[in-house]
Coordinates of C-alpha atoms in Angstrom, one line a residue:
X1 CA 0.0 0.0 0.0
X2 CA 2.8 2.4 0.8
X3 CA 4.5 2.0 -2.6
X4 CA 1.2 2.6 -4.4
X5 CA 0.5 5.6 -2.3
X6 CA 3.9 7.2 -3.0
X7 CA 3.7 6.4 -6.7
X8 CA 0.3 8.0 -6.8
X9 CA 1.9 11.2 -5.4
X10 CA 4.0 11.3 -8.5
X11 CA 7.2 9.8 -7.2
X12 CA 8.9 7.8 -9.9
X13 CA 12.3 6.9 -8.3
X14 CA 12.6 4.2 -5.6
X15 CA 15.5 2.9 -3.6
X16 CA 14.6 -0.4 -1.9
X17 CA 17.5 -0.7 0.6
X18 CA 17.8 -4.1 2.2
X19 CA 15.4 -5.4 -0.4
X20 CA 15.6 -9.1 0.5
X21 CA 14.4 -11.9 -1.6
X22 CA 12.0 -10.8 -4.4
X23 CA 8.3 -10.7 -3.6
X24 CA 5.2 -10.6 -5.7
X25 CA 4.2 -7.9 -6.5
X26 CA 7.6 -6.3 -6.4
X27 CA 8.3 -2.6 -5.8
X28 CA 8.9 -1.9 -9.5
X29 CA 5.7 -3.8 -10.5
X30 CA 3.6 -1.6 -8.1
X31 CA 5.4 1.6 -9.1
X32 CA 5.3 0.9 -12.8
X33 CA 1.6 0.1 -12.7
X34 CA 1.1 3.8 -11.8
X35 CA 3.9 5.2 -14.0
X36 CA 5.6 2.8 -16.5
X37 CA 8.7 5.1 -16.5
X38 CA 9.2 4.5 -12.7
X39 CA 12.7 3.4 -11.8
X40 CA 13.7 1.1 -8.9
X41 CA 17.0 0.3 -7.4
X42 CA 17.0 -2.9 -5.3
X43 CA 19.9 -2.8 -2.9
X44 CA 21.2 -5.7 -0.7
X45 CA 24.4 -7.1 0.6
X46 CA 23.4 -10.8 0.7
X47 CA 24.9 -12.7 -2.3
X48 CA 22.0 -15.2 -2.4
X49 CA 19.5 -12.3 -2.4
X50 CA 21.5 -10.5 -5.2
X51 CA 21.6 -13.6 -7.4
X52 CA 17.8 -14.2 -7.0
X53 CA 17.0 -10.6 -7.5
X54 CA 19.2 -10.3 -10.6
X55 CA 17.6 -13.4 -12.1
X56 CA 14.0 -12.4 -11.3
X57 CA 14.0 -8.6 -11.2
X58 CA 17.1 -7.3 -12.9
X59 CA 16.1 -7.7 -16.5
X60 CA 13.3 -5.2 -16.8
X61 CA 13.4 -1.6 -17.9
X62 CA 14.0 0.9 -15.1
X63 CA 15.3 -1.7 -12.7
X64 CA 18.7 -2.2 -11.2
X65 CA 19.9 -4.7 -8.6
X66 CA 22.9 -3.3 -6.7
X67 CA 25.2 -4.8 -4.2
X68 CA 25.4 -2.5 -1.2
X69 CA 25.4 -2.5 2.6
X70 CA 23.0 -0.2 4.3
X71 CA 25.6 0.3 7.1
X72 CA 27.5 2.2 4.4
X73 CA 24.9 4.6 3.0
X74 CA 27.5 6.9 1.4
X75 CA 28.8 4.0 -0.7
X76 CA 25.3 3.2 -1.9
X77 CA 24.4 6.8 -2.6
X78 CA 27.5 7.4 -4.7
X79 CA 27.4 4.1 -6.5
X80 CA 27.7 4.6 -10.3
X81 CA 25.0 1.9 -10.7
X82 CA 22.6 3.9 -8.6
X83 CA 23.5 7.2 -10.1
X84 CA 22.9 5.8 -13.6
X85 CA 19.3 5.0 -12.7
X86 CA 18.3 7.4 -9.9
X87 CA 18.7 11.2 -9.9
X88 CA 19.0 12.1 -6.2
X89 CA 18.5 15.8 -7.0
X90 CA 14.9 14.9 -7.7
X91 CA 12.4 13.4 -5.3
X92 CA 12.8 9.7 -4.5
X93 CA 11.3 7.2 -2.1
X94 CA 13.7 5.4 0.2
X95 CA 12.4 2.1 1.4
X96 CA 13.8 0.6 4.6
X97 CA 11.3 -2.2 5.1
X98 CA 11.7 -4.8 7.9
X99 CA 15.4 -4.2 8.3
X100 CA 16.0 -1.6 10.9
X101 CA 15.3 -3.9 13.9
X102 CA 18.4 -5.9 12.9
X103 CA 20.6 -3.1 14.1
X104 CA 21.4 -1.5 17.4
X105 CA 19.3 1.6 17.9
X106 CA 22.1 4.1 17.4
X107 CA 23.2 2.4 14.2
X108 CA 19.6 2.2 12.8
X109 CA 19.2 5.9 13.6
X110 CA 22.4 6.7 11.7
X111 CA 21.4 4.7 8.7
X112 CA 18.0 6.5 8.5
X113 CA 19.6 9.9 9.0
X114 CA 22.1 9.4 6.2
X115 CA 19.4 8.5 3.7
X116 CA 17.1 11.3 4.8
X117 CA 19.9 13.8 4.5
X118 CA 20.7 12.6 0.9
X119 CA 17.2 12.9 -0.6
X120 CA 15.7 15.9 -2.2
X121 CA 12.8 17.9 -0.9
X122 CA 9.5 16.2 -1.9
X123 CA 11.0 12.8 -1.2
X124 CA 9.4 10.0 0.9
X125 CA 10.7 7.6 3.4
X126 CA 9.0 4.3 4.0
X127 CA 10.4 2.5 7.0
X128 CA 9.1 -0.4 9.1
X129 CA 10.6 -1.9 12.2
X130 CA 9.8 -4.3 14.9
X131 CA 8.4 -2.5 17.9
X132 CA 8.7 -3.3 21.6
X133 CA 5.5 -1.2 22.3
X134 CA 2.7 -3.7 23.0
X135 CA 4.9 -6.7 22.2
X136 CA 5.4 -9.4 24.8
X137 CA 8.9 -9.3 26.2
X138 CA 8.9 -13.1 25.9
X139 CA 8.4 -12.8 22.1
X140 CA 11.2 -10.3 21.8
X141 CA 13.5 -12.7 23.8
X142 CA 12.5 -15.6 21.5
X143 CA 13.3 -13.5 18.4
X144 CA 16.6 -12.4 19.9
X145 CA 17.4 -16.1 20.6
X146 CA 16.5 -17.2 17.1
X147 CA 18.8 -14.7 15.5
X148 CA 21.5 -14.7 18.2
X149 CA 24.2 -16.3 15.9
X150 CA 23.5 -14.0 13.0
X151 CA 22.2 -10.5 13.9
X152 CA 21.0 -8.5 16.8
X153 CA 17.2 -7.9 17.2
X154 CA 16.3 -4.5 18.6
X155 CA 12.6 -3.7 19.4
X156 CA 12.1 0.0 19.3
X157 CA 9.2 1.9 20.9
X158 CA 6.6 3.5 18.7
X159 CA 8.0 6.9 19.6
X160 CA 11.5 5.9 18.6
X161 CA 10.3 4.6 15.2
X162 CA 8.2 7.8 14.7
X163 CA 11.5 9.7 15.2
X164 CA 12.7 8.4 11.8
X165 CA 10.1 10.8 10.3
X166 CA 10.8 14.0 12.3
X167 CA 13.1 15.6 9.8
X168 CA 11.7 18.0 7.3
X169 CA 12.0 16.0 4.0
X170 CA 8.5 16.1 2.6
X171 CA 6.6 18.5 0.5
X172 CA 5.5 21.9 1.9
X173 CA 2.1 20.4 2.6
X174 CA 1.5 18.3 5.7
X175 CA 3.4 15.0 5.7
X176 CA 1.6 11.7 5.8
X177 CA 1.3 10.6 9.4
X178 CA 3.3 7.5 10.3
X179 CA 1.0 4.4 10.5
X180 CA 1.6 1.7 13.1
X181 CA 0.1 -1.7 12.2
X182 CA 0.2 -4.8 14.2
X183 CA 0.9 -8.0 12.2
X184 CA -2.2 -9.5 13.8
X185 CA -4.4 -6.9 11.9
X186 CA -4.6 -5.7 8.3
X187 CA -5.6 -2.2 9.3
X188 CA -3.2 0.7 10.2

């Protein structure tokens, strides 16, 4: 829904950072449904994800699959592959979906801030993160245990997540209010 909304606002450039394995519908399918000229850069650092994404997504017009690590935003933002597809002087949509909770809070904040600072006025940020607000501590502990050998799991409060959106990056009109949705419901 977020991609369709942003595309409906006239945004035609998308950076899906930490894209993960391809999903259906994909970001470019949703964006190009609204505007066939929409361009999408899928960025990930996992070789398996990159191989699948290149095989499934990387052959269409206006689509690039780029190796990049969100912990190094400057490298992503200055990548020739990205710059050949995306014009950062024009509005873009940065997507950080279901990845920020895999970083310590300060590092996640730094990642978001770097991308926010790099995007032009009129740009959008789509971010989702696991929250500790209203979540059973036992569930958070189980998630942390499940990922303990690979990554950290950080549950952020709703207020901390809302902080990702406090910078003035949107259009002069009122920004879209952050929506918090529980996985148990389909409504924001």
